[in-house]
Amino acid sequence: MRLRRLLAAAVVLAALAVSLYYSNKQKSAEAAKPSTDTSLKILALTEGDIAKISVKKKGGAETDLARNSAGKWQMISPEYAADQESVNQLATASATVNGDRLIEDKAADLKSYGLDDPSLRVDITLKSGKVSKLRFGDDVPANGGSYVALEGDPRVWSAASYVKTGFDKTFNDLRDKRLLTFDQDKLSRVELIAKKQDVEFGRDKDQWQIVKPKPLRADGSQIDELIRKVKDAKLDPAVSDEDAKKAVSAFASATAVATVKFTDASGSQQLEVRKNKDDYYAKSSVVPGVYKVTADLGAGVDKGLDDFRNKKLFDFGFNDPGKLEMHDAGKSYLFQKTGEDWFSNGKHMDGTSVQSFIDKLRDLAASKFIDTGALGTPATDVTVTWSDGKRVEKVLISKQGNDYIAKRENEPALYGLDAKAVDELSKAASDVKPAPPPPAAKK
């Protein structure tokens, strides 16, 4: 009898345990679901409808921003160019503002939250003219967040610290700090006056060429690097008035390093860089004032014509040639590609040795540029056909004493070559060998 009661009690206890387990599991699942409490949503706006944003820190100046007809942000007060990325982040923060706790549904005393005299005021105006006035008060004790309220709404919330941080901006945080604002993708001309030279680059589609002092092949990567260094140059808005005056004085007595002029679809902008002792200073045609800039920028613009010339003799780069022809010291070589295989006079050639020859052609580069003289009688000529036969490049090489001079066919420029580079090219051509015979078929 006693055993029967014990068994019955055990069954009841097990049933209760199972019931409690599933009950707790259901509660955990409910707790894991996102909160649908709309009382924590302080602001819910459509970002594209925001027309104006005004930010004012307690004791500080007010920063007023507005979208123009093209949808770009402008800084109305104080009057500076706006940093589009920074202001767009502010607009994103303005569109959705959530609290983490509703403190009071109907607050009678805003002073106890520091909301009677807010530390930060943010006014958000929509295209419709409706204005939402967001106010941040004291920090929440032992929380790290802030008390937040909307003017005209009796509720007070607490919000995480990152919410306030997203709005806590000065005009210096939101202004465009670039010294030049040209559109890199729409540049058509770049002019560099440095080292007593006036060098001009012109762009045709995505290709840069030197157009001044005379038409020459350009190293596009070097021009892109020049553009990048100037485009990345920024002013320091935190410079004091006293330091700003010192910069103007230093610039006035400094030695000219370079002037760079950029032309895009909207017009031209220029940056003048000077050096005073070990420091570089810049003056922009876009932003008033003189600013101290990095030595990296100073070195980046302190370049001459030869720094931007293309030293490579061939333009095929990493494109695959289809035909190679070389005449060198009385020897002739002709390699033609069919499918993935190379042939010479109908004989299948070893692809690895042909590739070594191609690599030497690809790497053939001037060690110096020659401005006077003539090529003389070529001892070597190389022709490379690529782009499905649409592009043909021919280079002529002559020896003058211990030096080698090269010239691209139909172009006036002369290139000085190291003897080692020419010797390695000749050897790579002579080292091309027939492909090994296929393995014998198994019987």
Short mmCIF file of C-alpha atoms in Angstrom, two decimals:
data_model
loop_
_atom_site.label_atom_id
_atom_site.label_comp_id
_atom_site.label_asym_id
_atom_site.label_seq_id
_atom_site.Cartn_x
_atom_site.Cartn_y
_atom_site.Cartn_z
CA MET A 1 0.00 0.00 0.00
CA ARG A 2 2.76 2.36 0.97
CA LEU A 3 4.70 1.46 -2.15
CA ARG A 4 1.64 2.26 -4.32
CA ARG A 5 1.37 5.73 -2.75
CA LEU A 6 5.06 6.38 -3.33
CA LEU A 7 4.71 5.41 -7.00
CA ALA A 8 1.68 7.67 -7.42
CA ALA A 9 3.53 10.59 -5.82
CA ALA A 10 6.51 10.01 -8.12
CA VAL A 11 4.26 10.09 -11.21
CA VAL A 12 2.65 13.37 -10.07
CA LEU A 13 6.07 14.90 -9.34
CA ALA A 14 7.38 13.89 -12.78
CA ALA A 15 4.32 15.41 -14.46
CA LEU A 16 4.84 18.66 -12.55
CA ALA A 17 8.54 18.74 -13.55
CA VAL A 18 7.68 18.26 -17.23
CA SER A 19 5.01 20.96 -17.02
CA LEU A 20 7.41 23.38 -15.33
CA TYR A 21 10.13 22.68 -17.94
CA TYR A 22 7.86 23.49 -20.87
CA SER A 23 6.45 26.52 -19.06
CA ASN A 24 9.93 27.95 -18.48
CA LYS A 25 10.94 27.13 -22.04
CA GLN A 26 7.94 29.03 -23.39
CA LYS A 27 8.74 32.04 -21.18
CA SER A 28 12.36 32.03 -22.37
CA ALA A 29 11.19 31.98 -25.97
CA GLU A 30 8.84 34.88 -25.32
CA ALA A 31 11.62 36.83 -23.61
CA ALA A 32 13.90 36.27 -26.60
CA LYS A 33 11.39 37.85 -28.98
CA PRO A 34 12.00 41.51 -29.90
CA SER A 35 10.01 43.95 -27.83
CA THR A 36 6.91 45.31 -29.53
CA ASP A 37 6.53 48.04 -26.90
CA THR A 38 5.93 51.16 -29.02
CA SER A 39 6.31 53.33 -25.91
CA LEU A 40 10.12 53.04 -26.38
CA LYS A 41 9.99 54.54 -29.88
CA ILE A 42 10.78 58.23 -29.37
CA LEU A 43 10.96 59.23 -33.05
CA ALA A 44 10.06 57.34 -36.22
CA LEU A 45 10.56 59.47 -39.34
CA THR A 46 11.31 58.78 -42.99
CA GLU A 47 14.90 59.84 -43.56
CA GLY A 48 14.22 61.12 -47.07
CA ASP A 49 11.56 63.48 -45.69
CA ILE A 50 14.02 65.29 -43.41
CA ALA A 51 14.69 68.77 -44.82
CA LYS A 52 16.52 70.51 -41.97
CA ILE A 53 18.45 69.59 -38.84
CA SER A 54 19.54 72.01 -36.14
CA VAL A 55 21.97 70.95 -33.39
CA LYS A 56 22.81 73.08 -30.36
CA LYS A 57 24.96 72.06 -27.43
CA LYS A 58 24.48 73.83 -24.12
CA GLY A 59 26.70 76.90 -24.10
CA GLY A 60 27.76 76.33 -27.70
CA ALA A 61 26.93 77.69 -31.13
CA GLU A 62 24.01 76.34 -33.12
CA THR A 63 24.68 74.35 -36.28
CA ASP A 64 21.96 74.56 -38.95
CA LEU A 65 21.85 72.16 -41.88
CA ALA A 66 19.45 71.98 -44.83
CA ARG A 67 19.06 69.95 -48.00
CA ASN A 68 19.28 71.82 -51.29
CA SER A 69 17.16 71.13 -54.36
CA ALA A 70 19.63 68.45 -55.49
CA GLY A 71 19.29 66.60 -52.18
CA LYS A 72 22.75 67.60 -50.97
CA TRP A 73 23.28 68.87 -47.44
CA GLN A 74 24.40 72.44 -46.87
CA MET A 75 25.63 74.03 -43.66
CA ILE A 76 23.63 77.24 -43.32
CA SER A 77 25.04 78.39 -40.00
CA PRO A 78 27.93 78.74 -39.62
CA GLU A 79 28.46 78.92 -43.37
CA TYR A 80 30.73 76.08 -44.42
CA ALA A 81 30.59 73.25 -46.93
CA ALA A 82 28.97 70.21 -45.32
CA ASP A 83 30.55 66.77 -45.12
CA GLN A 84 27.87 64.74 -46.89
CA GLU A 85 28.79 61.45 -45.23
CA SER A 86 28.78 62.88 -41.70
CA VAL A 87 25.51 64.76 -42.16
CA ASN A 88 23.84 61.74 -43.74
CA GLN A 89 24.80 59.75 -40.65
CA LEU A 90 23.18 62.48 -38.54
CA ALA A 91 20.03 62.29 -40.68
CA THR A 92 19.93 58.52 -40.26
CA ALA A 93 20.20 58.93 -36.49
CA SER A 94 17.40 61.54 -36.59
CA ALA A 95 14.98 59.27 -38.44
CA THR A 96 14.81 56.57 -35.77
CA VAL A 97 15.32 57.37 -32.09
CA ASN A 98 14.56 54.66 -29.54
CA GLY A 99 14.68 54.72 -25.76
CA ASP A 100 15.66 51.76 -23.64
CA ARG A 101 13.18 52.54 -20.84
CA LEU A 102 10.14 54.74 -20.30
CA ILE A 103 10.92 56.64 -17.08
CA GLU A 104 7.69 58.62 -16.70
CA ASP A 105 4.53 58.64 -18.76
CA LYS A 106 3.61 62.13 -17.57
CA ALA A 107 6.59 63.94 -16.09
CA ALA A 108 5.65 66.87 -13.87
CA ASP A 109 9.19 68.01 -13.06
CA LEU A 110 11.60 68.11 -16.03
CA LYS A 111 14.26 69.78 -13.89
CA SER A 112 14.96 66.55 -12.02
CA TYR A 113 16.05 65.03 -15.34
CA GLY A 114 18.02 68.06 -16.54
CA LEU A 115 15.46 68.57 -19.30
CA ASP A 116 14.40 72.07 -18.26
CA ASP A 117 17.77 73.31 -19.57
CA PRO A 118 18.91 70.50 -21.91
CA SER A 119 22.56 69.73 -22.55
CA LEU A 120 21.75 69.07 -26.20
CA ARG A 121 18.90 70.26 -28.44
CA VAL A 122 18.13 68.76 -31.84
CA ASP A 123 15.37 70.18 -34.05
CA ILE A 124 14.35 68.04 -37.02
CA THR A 125 12.20 69.64 -39.72
CA LEU A 126 10.39 67.60 -42.37
CA LYS A 127 9.54 68.72 -45.89
CA SER A 128 5.96 69.17 -44.68
CA GLY A 129 7.15 71.77 -42.17
CA LYS A 130 6.54 69.59 -39.12
CA VAL A 131 9.25 70.04 -36.48
CA SER A 132 10.29 67.43 -33.91
CA LYS A 133 12.28 68.90 -31.03
CA LEU A 134 14.47 66.34 -29.34
CA ARG A 135 16.01 67.19 -25.96
CA PHE A 136 18.78 65.42 -24.03
CA GLY A 137 19.13 65.99 -20.29
CA ASP A 138 21.31 64.61 -17.50
CA ASP A 139 23.11 61.29 -17.59
CA VAL A 140 21.19 58.41 -16.06
CA PRO A 141 22.89 57.38 -12.78
CA ALA A 142 24.79 54.08 -13.00
CA ASN A 143 23.47 53.57 -16.52
CA GLY A 144 25.67 55.57 -18.85
CA GLY A 145 22.72 56.73 -20.94
CA SER A 146 20.82 60.01 -20.96
CA TYR A 147 17.33 61.25 -20.20
CA VAL A 148 15.48 62.16 -23.39
CA ALA A 149 12.24 63.98 -24.15
CA LEU A 150 10.33 65.49 -27.05
CA GLU A 151 8.97 68.99 -26.67
CA GLY A 152 5.18 68.77 -26.46
CA ASP A 153 5.28 65.16 -25.23
CA PRO A 154 4.95 64.61 -21.44
CA ARG A 155 6.94 61.38 -21.48
CA VAL A 156 10.57 61.02 -20.38
CA TRP A 157 12.75 58.15 -21.58
CA SER A 158 16.23 56.94 -20.92
CA ALA A 159 18.32 56.21 -24.01
CA ALA A 160 21.64 54.45 -24.46
CA SER A 161 24.76 56.62 -24.60
CA TYR A 162 25.27 55.96 -28.32
CA VAL A 163 21.95 57.67 -29.07
CA LYS A 164 23.19 60.98 -27.68
CA THR A 165 26.63 60.47 -29.22
CA GLY A 166 25.01 60.26 -32.65
CA PHE A 167 23.67 63.80 -32.22
CA ASP A 168 26.41 65.37 -30.11
CA LYS A 169 28.18 67.10 -33.02
CA THR A 170 29.73 70.52 -33.54
CA PHE A 171 29.93 72.33 -36.85
CA ASN A 172 33.57 71.21 -37.05
CA ASP A 173 32.42 67.58 -36.91
CA LEU A 174 29.97 68.16 -39.76
CA ARG A 175 31.90 70.49 -42.08
CA ASP A 176 33.74 69.32 -45.17
CA LYS A 177 37.41 69.25 -44.22
CA ARG A 178 38.77 68.56 -47.70
CA LEU A 179 41.09 71.22 -49.09
CA LEU A 180 39.85 70.44 -52.62
CA THR A 181 36.47 68.99 -53.52
CA PHE A 182 36.85 67.93 -57.17
CA ASP A 183 35.11 64.80 -58.48
CA GLN A 184 37.89 62.32 -59.19
CA ASP A 185 35.74 60.26 -61.57
CA LYS A 186 35.02 63.31 -63.74
CA LEU A 187 38.52 64.75 -63.97
CA SER A 188 39.61 65.62 -67.49
CA ARG A 189 42.81 67.58 -66.79
CA VAL A 190 45.50 67.72 -64.10
CA GLU A 191 48.28 70.31 -64.21
CA LEU A 192 51.37 70.19 -62.00
CA ILE A 193 53.82 73.06 -61.73
CA ALA A 194 56.86 71.80 -59.82
CA LYS A 195 60.64 71.55 -60.14
CA LYS A 196 60.54 74.45 -62.63
CA GLN A 197 58.39 72.36 -64.97
CA ASP A 198 54.80 72.70 -66.10
CA VAL A 199 53.39 69.22 -66.69
CA GLU A 200 49.83 68.64 -67.87
CA PHE A 201 47.93 65.36 -68.01
CA GLY A 202 44.82 64.70 -70.07
CA ARG A 203 42.40 61.81 -69.68
CA ASP A 204 40.76 59.96 -72.53
CA LYS A 205 38.18 57.60 -71.01
CA ASP A 206 40.21 55.83 -68.29
CA GLN A 207 43.65 56.43 -69.78
CA TRP A 208 45.93 59.28 -68.71
CA GLN A 209 48.44 60.78 -71.14
CA ILE A 210 51.03 63.53 -70.80
CA VAL A 211 50.02 66.41 -73.07
CA LYS A 212 52.48 69.06 -71.85
CA PRO A 213 55.35 69.89 -72.33
CA LYS A 214 54.84 67.42 -75.22
CA PRO A 215 52.74 64.32 -75.86
CA LEU A 216 54.22 61.34 -74.00
CA ARG A 217 53.05 58.01 -72.60
CA ALA A 218 52.06 58.33 -68.95
CA ASP A 219 52.25 56.00 -65.97
CA GLY A 220 48.60 56.13 -64.93
CA SER A 221 49.29 54.70 -61.48
CA GLN A 222 51.60 57.62 -60.64
CA ILE A 223 49.02 60.17 -61.76
CA ASP A 224 46.32 58.39 -59.74
CA GLU A 225 48.63 58.51 -56.71
CA LEU A 226 49.12 62.26 -57.15
CA ILE A 227 45.36 62.75 -57.35
CA ARG A 228 44.76 60.59 -54.28
CA LYS A 229 47.28 62.42 -52.12
CA VAL A 230 45.77 65.81 -52.91
CA LYS A 231 42.19 64.59 -52.64
CA ASP A 232 42.91 63.14 -49.18
CA ALA A 233 44.41 66.41 -47.90
CA LYS A 234 42.27 67.79 -45.08
CA LEU A 235 42.35 70.82 -42.85
CA ASP A 236 42.39 70.66 -39.06
CA PRO A 237 39.31 72.61 -37.90
CA ALA A 238 40.55 72.64 -34.31
CA VAL A 239 43.50 74.94 -35.11
CA SER A 240 43.48 78.03 -32.89
CA ASP A 241 43.32 81.56 -34.31
CA GLU A 242 46.88 82.13 -33.16
CA ASP A 243 48.18 79.03 -34.96
CA ALA A 244 46.20 79.98 -38.06
CA LYS A 245 47.98 83.36 -38.14
CA LYS A 246 51.34 81.61 -37.75
CA ALA A 247 50.50 79.38 -40.72
CA VAL A 248 49.71 82.41 -42.90
CA SER A 249 53.01 84.02 -41.92
CA ALA A 250 54.99 80.82 -42.52
CA PHE A 251 53.37 80.35 -45.94
CA ALA A 252 54.23 83.92 -46.98
CA SER A 253 57.95 83.36 -46.40
CA ALA A 254 58.05 79.72 -47.53
CA THR A 255 59.62 78.24 -50.66
CA ALA A 256 57.24 77.13 -53.40
CA VAL A 257 57.06 73.35 -53.80
CA ALA A 258 54.24 72.83 -56.28
CA THR A 259 50.90 74.06 -57.54
CA VAL A 260 48.41 71.42 -58.64
CA LYS A 261 45.33 72.29 -60.69
CA PHE A 262 42.41 69.91 -61.25
CA THR A 263 39.68 70.33 -63.86
CA ASP A 264 36.42 68.38 -63.77
CA ALA A 265 32.93 68.92 -65.17
CA SER A 266 32.20 71.73 -62.69
CA GLY A 267 35.38 73.75 -63.28
CA SER A 268 38.91 74.04 -61.91
CA GLN A 269 40.41 73.98 -58.41
CA GLN A 270 44.01 74.33 -57.32
CA LEU A 271 46.24 73.74 -54.32
CA GLU A 272 49.48 75.61 -53.75
CA VAL A 273 52.04 73.89 -51.51
CA ARG A 274 55.06 75.58 -49.93
CA LYS A 275 57.78 74.49 -47.52
CA ASN A 276 59.11 76.44 -44.56
CA LYS A 277 62.03 74.66 -42.88
CA ASP A 278 60.67 71.12 -42.29
CA ASP A 279 56.98 72.02 -42.47
CA TYR A 280 54.62 72.10 -45.43
CA TYR A 281 51.72 74.53 -45.84
CA ALA A 282 48.92 74.63 -48.40
CA LYS A 283 46.56 77.25 -49.76
CA SER A 284 43.38 76.14 -51.51
CA SER A 285 41.26 77.91 -54.10
CA VAL A 286 38.20 76.34 -52.45
CA VAL A 287 38.71 76.92 -48.72
CA PRO A 288 39.94 80.27 -47.36
CA GLY A 289 43.06 80.32 -45.21
CA VAL A 290 46.42 78.57 -45.05
CA TYR A 291 46.79 75.11 -43.51
CA LYS A 292 49.67 72.98 -42.35
CA VAL A 293 49.76 69.71 -44.31
CA THR A 294 51.67 66.45 -44.05
CA ALA A 295 55.16 65.82 -45.35
CA ASP A 296 53.63 62.94 -47.32
CA LEU A 297 51.55 65.41 -49.32
CA GLY A 298 54.56 67.69 -49.77
CA ALA A 299 56.65 64.85 -51.18
CA GLY A 300 53.72 63.62 -53.25
CA VAL A 301 53.47 66.85 -55.26
CA ASP A 302 57.21 67.55 -55.42
CA LYS A 303 57.68 65.60 -58.65
CA GLY A 304 58.90 66.21 -62.17
CA LEU A 305 58.00 65.05 -65.66
CA ASP A 306 60.03 61.82 -65.57
CA ASP A 307 58.23 60.66 -62.41
CA PHE A 308 55.01 60.37 -64.44
CA ARG A 309 56.35 58.92 -67.68
CA ASN A 310 55.62 55.31 -68.55
CA LYS A 311 58.91 53.42 -68.29
CA LYS A 312 57.53 50.16 -69.72
CA LEU A 313 58.34 49.59 -73.38
CA PHE A 314 55.21 47.51 -74.02
CA ASP A 315 51.62 48.32 -73.11
CA PHE A 316 50.12 44.81 -73.25
CA GLY A 317 50.57 44.44 -69.49
CA PHE A 318 48.71 41.39 -68.21
CA ASN A 319 46.84 40.82 -71.46
CA ASP A 320 47.78 37.61 -73.23
CA PRO A 321 49.71 38.14 -76.50
CA GLY A 322 48.73 36.09 -79.52
CA LYS A 323 51.90 36.50 -81.56
CA LEU A 324 55.56 37.26 -80.76
CA GLU A 325 58.24 38.09 -83.32
CA MET A 326 61.87 38.99 -82.64
CA HIS A 327 64.95 39.62 -84.75
CA ASP A 328 68.13 39.69 -82.70
CA ALA A 329 71.77 39.52 -83.80
CA GLY A 330 70.96 37.71 -87.02
CA LYS A 331 68.50 35.29 -85.38
CA SER A 332 64.74 35.31 -85.94
CA TYR A 333 62.01 34.02 -83.66
CA LEU A 334 58.31 33.70 -84.39
CA PHE A 335 55.81 32.29 -81.89
CA GLN A 336 52.09 32.15 -82.53
CA LYS A 337 49.34 31.04 -80.20
CA THR A 338 46.56 28.69 -81.25
CA GLY A 339 44.05 27.97 -78.53
CA GLU A 340 46.15 27.46 -75.40
CA ASP A 341 49.26 26.24 -77.23
CA TRP A 342 52.24 28.04 -78.79
CA PHE A 343 53.73 27.09 -82.15
CA SER A 344 56.79 28.11 -84.16
CA ASN A 345 56.88 27.21 -87.85
CA GLY A 346 54.27 24.56 -87.19
CA LYS A 347 56.19 23.02 -84.26
CA HIS A 348 54.52 22.79 -80.85
CA MET A 349 56.56 24.85 -78.36
CA ASP A 350 57.00 24.51 -74.62
CA GLY A 351 54.49 26.87 -72.97
CA THR A 352 56.62 27.50 -69.88
CA SER A 353 59.62 28.76 -71.84
CA VAL A 354 57.38 30.94 -74.04
CA GLN A 355 55.84 32.41 -70.89
CA SER A 356 59.32 33.25 -69.57
CA PHE A 357 59.99 35.17 -72.79
CA ILE A 358 56.65 37.00 -72.44
CA ASP A 359 57.52 37.93 -68.85
CA LYS A 360 60.80 39.51 -69.99
CA LEU A 361 58.94 41.52 -72.62
CA ARG A 362 56.36 42.59 -70.07
CA ASP A 363 59.06 43.71 -67.62
CA LEU A 364 61.23 45.52 -70.16
CA ALA A 365 61.50 49.05 -68.78
CA ALA A 366 63.67 52.13 -69.18
CA SER A 367 66.34 52.84 -66.61
CA LYS A 368 66.36 56.44 -67.84
CA PHE A 369 64.83 58.68 -70.49
CA ILE A 370 66.96 60.11 -73.28
CA ASP A 371 66.06 63.61 -74.42
CA THR A 372 68.64 64.13 -77.17
CA GLY A 373 70.24 62.04 -79.89
CA ALA A 374 68.89 59.38 -82.21
CA LEU A 375 68.25 55.65 -82.11
CA GLY A 376 70.82 54.72 -84.73
CA THR A 377 70.70 51.38 -86.51
CA PRO A 378 68.58 48.84 -84.59
CA ALA A 379 70.28 45.55 -83.71
CA THR A 380 67.10 44.08 -82.26
CA ASP A 381 63.41 44.50 -82.91
CA VAL A 382 60.46 42.88 -81.15
CA THR A 383 56.82 42.87 -82.25
CA VAL A 384 53.98 41.85 -79.92
CA THR A 385 50.44 41.32 -81.22
CA TRP A 386 47.61 41.22 -78.68
CA SER A 387 43.92 42.04 -78.09
CA ASP A 388 42.82 39.47 -80.69
CA GLY A 389 45.10 41.03 -83.29
CA LYS A 390 43.77 44.57 -82.78
CA ARG A 391 46.93 45.88 -81.09
CA VAL A 392 50.43 45.61 -82.51
CA GLU A 393 53.45 47.04 -80.67
CA LYS A 394 56.95 47.14 -82.11
CA VAL A 395 60.09 48.11 -80.19
CA LEU A 396 63.46 48.81 -81.81
CA ILE A 397 66.70 48.46 -79.81
CA SER A 398 70.17 49.67 -80.77
CA LYS A 399 73.53 49.52 -79.03
CA GLN A 400 75.65 52.65 -78.70
CA GLY A 401 78.92 51.91 -76.94
CA ASN A 402 78.06 50.11 -73.72
CA ASP A 403 74.54 51.51 -73.67
CA TYR A 404 71.30 50.37 -75.23
CA ILE A 405 68.64 52.72 -76.58
CA ALA A 406 65.08 51.68 -77.39
CA LYS A 407 62.26 53.31 -79.29
CA ARG A 408 58.65 52.38 -79.87
CA GLU A 409 57.78 52.38 -83.56
CA ASN A 410 56.13 55.62 -84.76
CA GLU A 411 56.87 57.41 -81.48
CA PRO A 412 59.70 59.94 -80.96
CA ALA A 413 60.63 59.13 -77.33
CA LEU A 414 63.92 57.34 -76.61
CA TYR A 415 64.42 55.00 -73.65
CA GLY A 416 67.72 54.00 -72.05
CA LEU A 417 67.95 50.28 -71.22
CA ASP A 418 70.30 48.39 -68.92
CA ALA A 419 72.52 45.91 -70.73
CA LYS A 420 71.40 43.20 -68.32
CA ALA A 421 67.73 43.64 -69.32
CA VAL A 422 68.58 43.35 -73.03
CA ASP A 423 70.82 40.31 -72.47
CA GLU A 424 68.11 38.56 -70.44
CA LEU A 425 65.55 39.29 -73.16
CA SER A 426 67.80 37.77 -75.85
CA LYS A 427 68.48 34.73 -73.69
CA ALA A 428 64.77 34.21 -72.93
CA ALA A 429 64.01 34.17 -76.67
CA SER A 430 66.80 31.70 -77.45
CA ASP A 431 65.75 29.49 -74.50
CA VAL A 432 62.28 28.83 -75.92
CA LYS A 433 62.27 25.13 -76.75
CA PRO A 434 59.93 22.61 -78.34
CA ALA A 435 57.30 21.00 -76.17
CA PRO A 436 58.28 17.57 -74.81
CA PRO A 437 56.75 14.67 -76.72
CA PRO A 438 53.56 13.22 -75.25
CA PRO A 439 54.03 10.10 -73.11
CA ALA A 440 53.89 6.84 -74.99
CA ALA A 441 50.50 5.19 -75.00
CA LYS A 442 50.16 2.28 -72.61
CA LYS A 443 49.82 -1.11 -74.25
#
